[in-house]
GROMACS .gro file of C-alpha atoms in nm:
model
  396
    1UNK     CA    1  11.951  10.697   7.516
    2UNK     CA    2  11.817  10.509   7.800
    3UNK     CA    3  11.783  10.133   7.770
    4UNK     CA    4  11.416   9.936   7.714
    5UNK     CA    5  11.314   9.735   8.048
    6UNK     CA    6  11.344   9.400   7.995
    7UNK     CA    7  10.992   9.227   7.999
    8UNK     CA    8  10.910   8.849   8.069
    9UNK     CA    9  10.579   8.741   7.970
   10UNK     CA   10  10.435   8.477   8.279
   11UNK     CA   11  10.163   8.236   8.269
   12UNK     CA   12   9.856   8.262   8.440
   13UNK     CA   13   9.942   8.007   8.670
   14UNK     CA   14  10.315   8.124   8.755
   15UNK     CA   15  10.126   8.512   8.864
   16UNK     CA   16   9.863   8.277   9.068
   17UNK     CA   17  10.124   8.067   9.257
   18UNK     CA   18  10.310   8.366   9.324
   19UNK     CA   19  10.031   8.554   9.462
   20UNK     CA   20   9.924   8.246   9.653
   21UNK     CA   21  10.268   8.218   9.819
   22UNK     CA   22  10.236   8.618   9.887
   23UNK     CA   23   9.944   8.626  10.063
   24UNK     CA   24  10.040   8.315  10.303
   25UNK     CA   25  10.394   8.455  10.410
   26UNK     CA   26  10.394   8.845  10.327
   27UNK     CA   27  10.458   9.030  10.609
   28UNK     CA   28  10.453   9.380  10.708
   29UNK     CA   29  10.160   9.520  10.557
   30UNK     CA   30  10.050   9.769  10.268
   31UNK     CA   31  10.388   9.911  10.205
   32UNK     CA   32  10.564   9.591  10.234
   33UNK     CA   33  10.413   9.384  10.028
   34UNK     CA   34  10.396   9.668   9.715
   35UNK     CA   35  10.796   9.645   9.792
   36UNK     CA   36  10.786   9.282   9.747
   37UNK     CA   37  10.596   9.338   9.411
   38UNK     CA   38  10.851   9.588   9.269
   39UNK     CA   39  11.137   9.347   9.396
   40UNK     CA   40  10.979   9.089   9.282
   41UNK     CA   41  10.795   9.184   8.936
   42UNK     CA   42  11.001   9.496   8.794
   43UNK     CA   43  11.357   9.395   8.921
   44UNK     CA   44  11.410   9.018   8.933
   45UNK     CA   45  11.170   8.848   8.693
   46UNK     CA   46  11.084   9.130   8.455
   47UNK     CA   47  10.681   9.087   8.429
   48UNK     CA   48  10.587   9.447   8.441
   49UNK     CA   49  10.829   9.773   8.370
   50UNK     CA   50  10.908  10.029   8.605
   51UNK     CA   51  10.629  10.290   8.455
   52UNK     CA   52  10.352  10.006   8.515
   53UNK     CA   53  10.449   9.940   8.804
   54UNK     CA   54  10.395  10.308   8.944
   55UNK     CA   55  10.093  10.368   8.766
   56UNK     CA   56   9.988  10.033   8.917
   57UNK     CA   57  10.021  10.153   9.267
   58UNK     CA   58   9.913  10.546   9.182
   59UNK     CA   59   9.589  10.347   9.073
   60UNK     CA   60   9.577  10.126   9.378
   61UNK     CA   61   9.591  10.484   9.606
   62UNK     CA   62   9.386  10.661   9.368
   63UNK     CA   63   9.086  10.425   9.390
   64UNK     CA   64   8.885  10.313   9.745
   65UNK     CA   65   9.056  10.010   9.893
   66UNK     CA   66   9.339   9.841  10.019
   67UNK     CA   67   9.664   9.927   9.829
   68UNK     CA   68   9.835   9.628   9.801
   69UNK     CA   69   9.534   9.419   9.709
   70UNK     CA   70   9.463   9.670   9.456
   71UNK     CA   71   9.822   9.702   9.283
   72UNK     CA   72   9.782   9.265   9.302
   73UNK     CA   73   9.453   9.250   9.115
   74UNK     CA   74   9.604   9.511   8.893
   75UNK     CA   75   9.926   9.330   8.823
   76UNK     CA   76   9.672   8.983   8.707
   77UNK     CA   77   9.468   9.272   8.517
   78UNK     CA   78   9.757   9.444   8.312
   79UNK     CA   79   9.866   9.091   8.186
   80UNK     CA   80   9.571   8.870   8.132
   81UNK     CA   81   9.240   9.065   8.164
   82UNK     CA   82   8.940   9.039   8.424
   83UNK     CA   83   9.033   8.661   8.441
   84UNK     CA   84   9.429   8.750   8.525
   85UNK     CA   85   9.256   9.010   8.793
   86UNK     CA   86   8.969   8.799   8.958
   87UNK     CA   87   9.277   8.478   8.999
   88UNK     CA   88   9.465   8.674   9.181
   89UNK     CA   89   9.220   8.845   9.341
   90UNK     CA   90   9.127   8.496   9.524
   91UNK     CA   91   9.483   8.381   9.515
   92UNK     CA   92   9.601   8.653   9.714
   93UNK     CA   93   9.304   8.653   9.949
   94UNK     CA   94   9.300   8.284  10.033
   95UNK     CA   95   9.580   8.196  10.257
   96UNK     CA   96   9.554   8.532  10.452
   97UNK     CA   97   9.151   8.413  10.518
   98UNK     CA   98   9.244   8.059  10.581
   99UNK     CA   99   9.489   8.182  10.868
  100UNK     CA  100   9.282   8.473  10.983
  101UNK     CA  101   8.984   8.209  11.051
  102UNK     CA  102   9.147   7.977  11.222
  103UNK     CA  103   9.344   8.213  11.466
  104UNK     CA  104   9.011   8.349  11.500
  105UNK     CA  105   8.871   7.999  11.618
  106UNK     CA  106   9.188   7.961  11.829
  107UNK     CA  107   9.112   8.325  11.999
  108UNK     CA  108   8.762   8.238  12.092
  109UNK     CA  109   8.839   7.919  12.285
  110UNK     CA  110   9.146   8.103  12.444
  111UNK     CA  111   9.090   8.467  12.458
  112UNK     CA  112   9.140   8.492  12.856
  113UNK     CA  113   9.463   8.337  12.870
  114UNK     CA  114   9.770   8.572  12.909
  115UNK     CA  115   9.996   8.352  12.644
  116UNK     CA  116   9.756   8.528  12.408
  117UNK     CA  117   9.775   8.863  12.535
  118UNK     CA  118  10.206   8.732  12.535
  119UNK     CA  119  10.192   8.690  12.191
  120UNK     CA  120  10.070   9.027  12.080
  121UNK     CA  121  10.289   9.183  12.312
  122UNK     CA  122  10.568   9.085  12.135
  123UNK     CA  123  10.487   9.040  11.746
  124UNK     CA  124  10.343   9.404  11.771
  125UNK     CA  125  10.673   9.601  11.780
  126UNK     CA  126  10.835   9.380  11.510
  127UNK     CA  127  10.552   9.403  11.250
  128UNK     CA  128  10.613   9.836  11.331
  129UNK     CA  129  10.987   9.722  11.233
  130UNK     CA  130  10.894   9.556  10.926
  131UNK     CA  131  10.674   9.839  10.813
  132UNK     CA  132  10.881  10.107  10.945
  133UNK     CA  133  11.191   9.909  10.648
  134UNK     CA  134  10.951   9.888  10.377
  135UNK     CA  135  10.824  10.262  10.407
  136UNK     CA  136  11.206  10.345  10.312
  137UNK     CA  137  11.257  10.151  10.057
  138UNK     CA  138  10.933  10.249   9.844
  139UNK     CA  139  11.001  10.604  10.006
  140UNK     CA  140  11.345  10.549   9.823
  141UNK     CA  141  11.239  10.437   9.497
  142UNK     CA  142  10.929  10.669   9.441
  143UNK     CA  143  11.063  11.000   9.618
  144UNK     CA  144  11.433  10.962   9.503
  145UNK     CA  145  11.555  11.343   9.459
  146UNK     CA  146  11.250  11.491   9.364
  147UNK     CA  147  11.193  11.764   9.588
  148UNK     CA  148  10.827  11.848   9.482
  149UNK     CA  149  10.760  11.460   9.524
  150UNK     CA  150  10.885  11.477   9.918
  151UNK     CA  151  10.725  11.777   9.967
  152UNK     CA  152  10.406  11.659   9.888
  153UNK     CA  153  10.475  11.338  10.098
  154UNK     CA  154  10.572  11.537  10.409
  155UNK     CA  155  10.254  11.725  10.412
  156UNK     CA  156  10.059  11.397  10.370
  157UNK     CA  157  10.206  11.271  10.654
  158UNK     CA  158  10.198  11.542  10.953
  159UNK     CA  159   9.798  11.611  10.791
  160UNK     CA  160   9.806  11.207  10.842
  161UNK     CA  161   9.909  11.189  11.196
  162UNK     CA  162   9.743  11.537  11.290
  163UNK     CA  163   9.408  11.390  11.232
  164UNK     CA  164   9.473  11.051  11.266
  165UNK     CA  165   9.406  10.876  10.936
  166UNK     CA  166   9.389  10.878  10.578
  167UNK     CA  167   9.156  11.111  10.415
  168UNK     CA  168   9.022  11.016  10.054
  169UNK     CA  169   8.966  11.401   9.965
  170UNK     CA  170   9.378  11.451  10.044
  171UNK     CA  171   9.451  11.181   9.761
  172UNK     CA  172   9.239  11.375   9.526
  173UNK     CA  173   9.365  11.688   9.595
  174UNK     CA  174   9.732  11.587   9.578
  175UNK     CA  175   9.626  11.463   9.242
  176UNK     CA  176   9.452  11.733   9.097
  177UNK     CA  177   9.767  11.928   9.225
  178UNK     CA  178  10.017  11.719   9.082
  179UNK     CA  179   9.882  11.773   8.727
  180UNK     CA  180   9.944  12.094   8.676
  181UNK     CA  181  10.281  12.079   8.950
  182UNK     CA  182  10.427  11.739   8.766
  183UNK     CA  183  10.218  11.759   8.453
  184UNK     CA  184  10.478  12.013   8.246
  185UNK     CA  185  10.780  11.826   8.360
  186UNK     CA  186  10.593  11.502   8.235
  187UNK     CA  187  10.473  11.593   7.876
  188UNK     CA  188  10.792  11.565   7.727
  189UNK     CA  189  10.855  11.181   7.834
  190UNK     CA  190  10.845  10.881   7.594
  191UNK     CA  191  10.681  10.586   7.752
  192UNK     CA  192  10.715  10.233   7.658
  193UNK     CA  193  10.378  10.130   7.565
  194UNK     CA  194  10.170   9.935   7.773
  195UNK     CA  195   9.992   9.562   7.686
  196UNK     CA  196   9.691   9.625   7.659
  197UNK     CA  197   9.539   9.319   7.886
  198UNK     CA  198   9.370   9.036   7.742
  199UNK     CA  199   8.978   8.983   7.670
  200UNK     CA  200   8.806   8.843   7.980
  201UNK     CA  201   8.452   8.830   8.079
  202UNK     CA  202   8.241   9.147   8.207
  203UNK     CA  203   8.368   9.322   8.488
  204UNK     CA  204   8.082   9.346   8.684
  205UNK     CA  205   8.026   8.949   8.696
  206UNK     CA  206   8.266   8.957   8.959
  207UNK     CA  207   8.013   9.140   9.220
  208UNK     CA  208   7.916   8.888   9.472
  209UNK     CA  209   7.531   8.768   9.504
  210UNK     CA  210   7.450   8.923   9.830
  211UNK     CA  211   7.130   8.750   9.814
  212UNK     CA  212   7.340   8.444   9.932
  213UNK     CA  213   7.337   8.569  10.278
  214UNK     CA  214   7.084   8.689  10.542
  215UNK     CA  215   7.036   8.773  10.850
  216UNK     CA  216   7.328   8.880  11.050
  217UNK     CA  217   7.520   8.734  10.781
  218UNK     CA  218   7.374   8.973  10.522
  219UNK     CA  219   7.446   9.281  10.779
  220UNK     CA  220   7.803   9.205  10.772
  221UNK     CA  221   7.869   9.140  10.432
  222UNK     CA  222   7.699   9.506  10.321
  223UNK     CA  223   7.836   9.657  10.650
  224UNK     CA  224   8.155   9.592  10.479
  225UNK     CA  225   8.132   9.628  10.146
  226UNK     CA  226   8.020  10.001  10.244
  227UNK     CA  227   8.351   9.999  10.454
  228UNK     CA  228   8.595   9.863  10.122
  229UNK     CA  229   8.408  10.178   9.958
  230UNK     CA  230   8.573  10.396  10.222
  231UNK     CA  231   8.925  10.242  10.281
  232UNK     CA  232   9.190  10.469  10.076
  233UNK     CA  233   9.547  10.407   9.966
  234UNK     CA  234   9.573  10.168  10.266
  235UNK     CA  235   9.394   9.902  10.473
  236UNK     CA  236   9.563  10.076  10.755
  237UNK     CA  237   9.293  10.345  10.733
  238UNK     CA  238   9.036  10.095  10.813
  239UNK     CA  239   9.098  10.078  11.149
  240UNK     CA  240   8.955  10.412  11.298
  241UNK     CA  241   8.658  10.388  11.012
  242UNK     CA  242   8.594  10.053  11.224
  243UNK     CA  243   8.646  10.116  11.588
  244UNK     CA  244   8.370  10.376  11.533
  245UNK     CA  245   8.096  10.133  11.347
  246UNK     CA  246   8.200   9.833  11.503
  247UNK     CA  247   8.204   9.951  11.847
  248UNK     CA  248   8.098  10.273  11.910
  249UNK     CA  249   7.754  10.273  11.674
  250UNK     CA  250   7.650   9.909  11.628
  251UNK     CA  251   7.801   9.779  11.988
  252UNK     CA  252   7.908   9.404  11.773
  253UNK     CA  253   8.259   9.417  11.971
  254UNK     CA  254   8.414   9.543  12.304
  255UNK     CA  255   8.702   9.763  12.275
  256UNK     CA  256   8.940   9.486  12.382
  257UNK     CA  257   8.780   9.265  12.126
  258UNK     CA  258   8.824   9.496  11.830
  259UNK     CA  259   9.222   9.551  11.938
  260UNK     CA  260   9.269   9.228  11.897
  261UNK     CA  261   9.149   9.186  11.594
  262UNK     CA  262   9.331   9.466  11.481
  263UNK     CA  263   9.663   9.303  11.609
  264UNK     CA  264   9.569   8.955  11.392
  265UNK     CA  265   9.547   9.203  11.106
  266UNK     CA  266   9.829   9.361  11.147
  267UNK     CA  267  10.025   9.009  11.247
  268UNK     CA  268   9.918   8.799  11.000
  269UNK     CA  269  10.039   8.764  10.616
  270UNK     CA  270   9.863   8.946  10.344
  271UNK     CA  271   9.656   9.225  10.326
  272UNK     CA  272   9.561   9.415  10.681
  273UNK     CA  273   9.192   9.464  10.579
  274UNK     CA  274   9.165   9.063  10.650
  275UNK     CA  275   9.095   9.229  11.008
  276UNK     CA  276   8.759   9.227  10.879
  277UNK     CA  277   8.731   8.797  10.836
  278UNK     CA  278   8.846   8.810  11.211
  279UNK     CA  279   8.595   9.083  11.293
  280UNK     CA  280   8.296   8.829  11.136
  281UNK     CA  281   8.398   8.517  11.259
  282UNK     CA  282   8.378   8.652  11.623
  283UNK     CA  283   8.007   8.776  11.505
  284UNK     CA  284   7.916   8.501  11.335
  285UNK     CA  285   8.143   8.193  11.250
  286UNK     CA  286   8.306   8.085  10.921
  287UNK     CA  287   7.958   8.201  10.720
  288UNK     CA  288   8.001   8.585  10.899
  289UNK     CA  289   8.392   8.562  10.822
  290UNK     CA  290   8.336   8.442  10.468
  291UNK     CA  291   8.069   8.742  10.410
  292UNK     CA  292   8.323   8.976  10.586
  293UNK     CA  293   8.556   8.923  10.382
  294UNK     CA  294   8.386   8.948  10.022
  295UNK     CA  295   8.225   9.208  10.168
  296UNK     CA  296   8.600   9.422  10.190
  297UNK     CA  297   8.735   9.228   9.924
  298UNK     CA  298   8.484   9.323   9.665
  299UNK     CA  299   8.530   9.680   9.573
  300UNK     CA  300   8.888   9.678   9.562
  301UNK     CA  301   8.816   9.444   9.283
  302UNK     CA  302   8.551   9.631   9.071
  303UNK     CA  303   8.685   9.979   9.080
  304UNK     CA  304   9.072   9.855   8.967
  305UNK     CA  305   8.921   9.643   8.634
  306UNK     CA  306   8.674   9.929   8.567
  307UNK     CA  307   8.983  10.227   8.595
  308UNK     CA  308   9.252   9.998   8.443
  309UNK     CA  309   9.106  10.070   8.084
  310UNK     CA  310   9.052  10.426   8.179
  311UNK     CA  311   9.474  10.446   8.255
  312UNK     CA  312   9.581  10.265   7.986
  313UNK     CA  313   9.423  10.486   7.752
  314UNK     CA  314   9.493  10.785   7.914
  315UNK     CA  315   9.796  10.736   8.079
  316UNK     CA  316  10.029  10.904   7.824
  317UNK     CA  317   9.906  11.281   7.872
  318UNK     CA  318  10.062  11.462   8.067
  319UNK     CA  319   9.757  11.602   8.305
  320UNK     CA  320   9.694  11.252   8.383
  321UNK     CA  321  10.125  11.156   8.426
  322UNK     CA  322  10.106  11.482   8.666
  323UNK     CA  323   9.756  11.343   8.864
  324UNK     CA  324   9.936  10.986   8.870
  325UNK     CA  325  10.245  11.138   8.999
  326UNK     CA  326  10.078  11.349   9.267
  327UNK     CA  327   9.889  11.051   9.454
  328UNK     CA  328  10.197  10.845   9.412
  329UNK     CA  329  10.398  11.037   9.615
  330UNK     CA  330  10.110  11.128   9.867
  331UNK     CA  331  10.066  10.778   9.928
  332UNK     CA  332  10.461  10.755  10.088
  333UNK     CA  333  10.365  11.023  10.314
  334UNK     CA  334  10.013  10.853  10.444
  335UNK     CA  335  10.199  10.539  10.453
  336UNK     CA  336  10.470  10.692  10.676
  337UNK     CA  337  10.207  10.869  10.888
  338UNK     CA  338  10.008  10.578  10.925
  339UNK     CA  339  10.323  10.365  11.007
  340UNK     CA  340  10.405  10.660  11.321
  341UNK     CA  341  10.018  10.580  11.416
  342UNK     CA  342  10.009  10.194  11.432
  343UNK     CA  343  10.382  10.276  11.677
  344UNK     CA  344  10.192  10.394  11.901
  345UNK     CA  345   9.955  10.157  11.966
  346UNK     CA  346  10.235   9.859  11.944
  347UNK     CA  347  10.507  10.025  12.133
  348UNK     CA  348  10.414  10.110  12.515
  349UNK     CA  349  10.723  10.040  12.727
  350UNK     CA  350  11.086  10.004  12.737
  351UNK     CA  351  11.064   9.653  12.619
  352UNK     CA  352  10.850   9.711  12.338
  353UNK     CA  353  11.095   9.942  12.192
  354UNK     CA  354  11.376   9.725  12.266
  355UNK     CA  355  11.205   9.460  12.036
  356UNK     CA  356  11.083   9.715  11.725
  357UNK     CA  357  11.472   9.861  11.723
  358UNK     CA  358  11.664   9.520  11.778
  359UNK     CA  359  11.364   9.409  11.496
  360UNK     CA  360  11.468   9.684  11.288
  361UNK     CA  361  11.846   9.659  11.307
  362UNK     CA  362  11.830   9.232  11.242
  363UNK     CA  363  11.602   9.318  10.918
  364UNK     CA  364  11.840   9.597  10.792
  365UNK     CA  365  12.160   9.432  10.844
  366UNK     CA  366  12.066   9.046  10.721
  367UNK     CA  367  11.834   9.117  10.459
  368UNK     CA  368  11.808   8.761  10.393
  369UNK     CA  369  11.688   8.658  10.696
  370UNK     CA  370  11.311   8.514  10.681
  371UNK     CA  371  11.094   8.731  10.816
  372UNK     CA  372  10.871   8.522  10.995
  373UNK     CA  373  11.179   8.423  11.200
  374UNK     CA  374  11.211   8.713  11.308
  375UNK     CA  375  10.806   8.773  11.398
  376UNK     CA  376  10.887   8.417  11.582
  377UNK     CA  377  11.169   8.553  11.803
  378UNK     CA  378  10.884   8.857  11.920
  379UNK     CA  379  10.635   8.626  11.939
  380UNK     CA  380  10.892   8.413  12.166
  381UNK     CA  381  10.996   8.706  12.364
  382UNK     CA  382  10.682   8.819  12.463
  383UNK     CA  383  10.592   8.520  12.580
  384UNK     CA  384  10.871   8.515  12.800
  385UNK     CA  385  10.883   8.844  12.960
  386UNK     CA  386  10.520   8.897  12.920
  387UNK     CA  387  10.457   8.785  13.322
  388UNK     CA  388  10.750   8.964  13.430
  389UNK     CA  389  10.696   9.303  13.292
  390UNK     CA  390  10.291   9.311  13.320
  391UNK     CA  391  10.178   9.569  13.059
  392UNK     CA  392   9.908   9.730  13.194
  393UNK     CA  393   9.891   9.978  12.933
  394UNK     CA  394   9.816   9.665  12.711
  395UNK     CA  395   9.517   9.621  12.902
  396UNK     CA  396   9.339   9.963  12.875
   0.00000   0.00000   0.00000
């Protein structure tokens, strides 16, 4: 007879500060930072169990948005209600926004300067590192020996980096799949029952007024609320979705432009959809970053407190342990896929390689090692090699 998880009950204000501190200094991206929730949450302090936790980040994939915003608000949701969900949904949010804007004000003033160009040169390859460690570990943990599980992550992945991005209908498929392929083998299971989370106000208060903007201001914030609509499993995925309103259709930013502000996305802490704060600041200031990033932030929000309910109630049968299941082990394959995609745009050269592998082997071998030291030491490298090697493919 297996064991009951231990659960610790946390305050409001411990899951805030944590998030808070998360979104400043989390590194690595999507799969990352859901491996510093299960580290963090299910293994060391005990505030959700193991089965929340998973349907937590089956939710976050199954639903449009950013995953590891998603699986955040949903962690504030499961204990403490809208209120739990909309605190950390601006906890987590803040710092990343705060840092985002003001290396966005530092780009515009020095954009032609090569220590710029220096710096992404060489934090690139180590952030591919620190995504390439956390796709094992969560591979690890949610794959284990279930052979169903990585062959439905395998084919996520080569359909991934065949057409080069995440596609919403593949997540829906691999769920509808996986509850008939894991709903038998899940009927039979006892779970632990699940807190139901506490009263909080309505749901849909948390939609932002978007009659507080206008003008360009107004364009940006619906431009991407329509984009948080689209973005699934990953904020990853928002980059093509981007490059192809952004520059191609609506002509706001140059190509050189938007590939920088994917790099601050992918460089800074917290979610990788905060590309979009850097994307409207360049357009239009704080206001347009502000609006840009409500804009993403927004539906990530609304559609985890509206399906929370839906999985607690439902959770238990085994159709809907099978569906759960199915996009859970889709999203390690996307992830991975996306993770091979995001290498090739960071890694051009012999150097560049040299940096994501000696990365890779520092993070691996002294776990305990800060991360941002180790984005520092790229970030450092780069800037010293940067005039010696000239990357022209960094140029294109």
């Amino acid at each position: 007879m297996s064991v009951p998880e231990r659960r610790v009950e946390p305050t409001l204000r411990e899951m805030v500060a944590y998030f808070l501190r998360l979104g400043a200094v989390g590194f690595g991206g999507p799969v990352a930072l859901a491996n510093y929730m299960r580290r963090d949450f299910v293994e060391t302090r005990g505030w959700l169990t193991t089965e929340e936790y998973e349907n937590g980040l089956a939710l976050a994939a199954a639903c449009p948005g950013p995953l590891a915003y998603q699986l955040a608000v949903y962690c504030g949701y499961i204990r403490f209600g809208v209120v739990g969900g909309l605190a950390v949904a601006v906890a987590f949010g803040l710092g990343p926004f705060v840092i985002v804007t003001l290396a966005a004000w530092l780009y515009v003033r020095f954009a032609g300067n090569w220590q710029l160009r220096a710096l992404f040169y060489g934090i690139a390859p180590v952030v591919v590192a620190l995504i390439v460690k956390a796709c094992w570990n969560l591979g690890k943990r949610t794959l284990r020996t279930d052979r169903l599980g990585w062959a439905f992550a395998i084919v996520a992945c080569a359909i991934t980096v065949v057409v080069q991005k995440a596609l919403a209908l593949m997540f829906v498929g691999a769920g509808l799949l996986g509850s008939f392929a894991f709903g038998r083998s899940a009927a039979p299971r006892i779970a632990p029952a699940m807190a139901k989370p506490k009263a909080g106000a309505n749901a849909l208060a948390i939609l932002p007024a978007a009659g507080a903007f206008s003008g360009t201001t107004a364009k940006l914030f619906l431009f991407f609320f329509k984009t948080g609509l689209l973005v699934f499993g990953s904020g990853l995925v928002i980059v093509p979705f981007l490059k192809t309103q952004v520059v191609d259709q609506y002509h706001w930013l140059g190509n050189r432009e938007f590939l920088d502000s994917v790099a601050i996305g992918m460089i800074s802490p917290g979610p990788v959809v905060i590309t979009a704060t850097f994307v409207g600041y360049l357009l239009n200031g704080v206001v347009g970053a502000l609006a840009a990033t409500i804009g993403i932030f927004s539906p990530p929000v609304l559609f985890t407190v509206l399906a929370t309910p839906i999985l607690l109630r439902y959770y238990k049968h085994p159709r809907v342990a099978g569906f759960i299941r199915g996009v859970g082990v889709t999203v390690v394959g996307v992830l991975v896929g996306t993770t091979w995609l995001v290498g090739k745009e960071a890694i051009g050269d012999w150097l560049t390689a040299v940096i994501g592998i000696v990365s890779l082997v520092v993070i691996i071998f002294w776990q305990k090692l800060p991360e941002p030291l180790v984005i520092l030491a790229g970030a450092t490298t780069g800037l010293l090699t940067y005039q010696i090697v000239r990357p022209e493919w960094l140029l294109r």
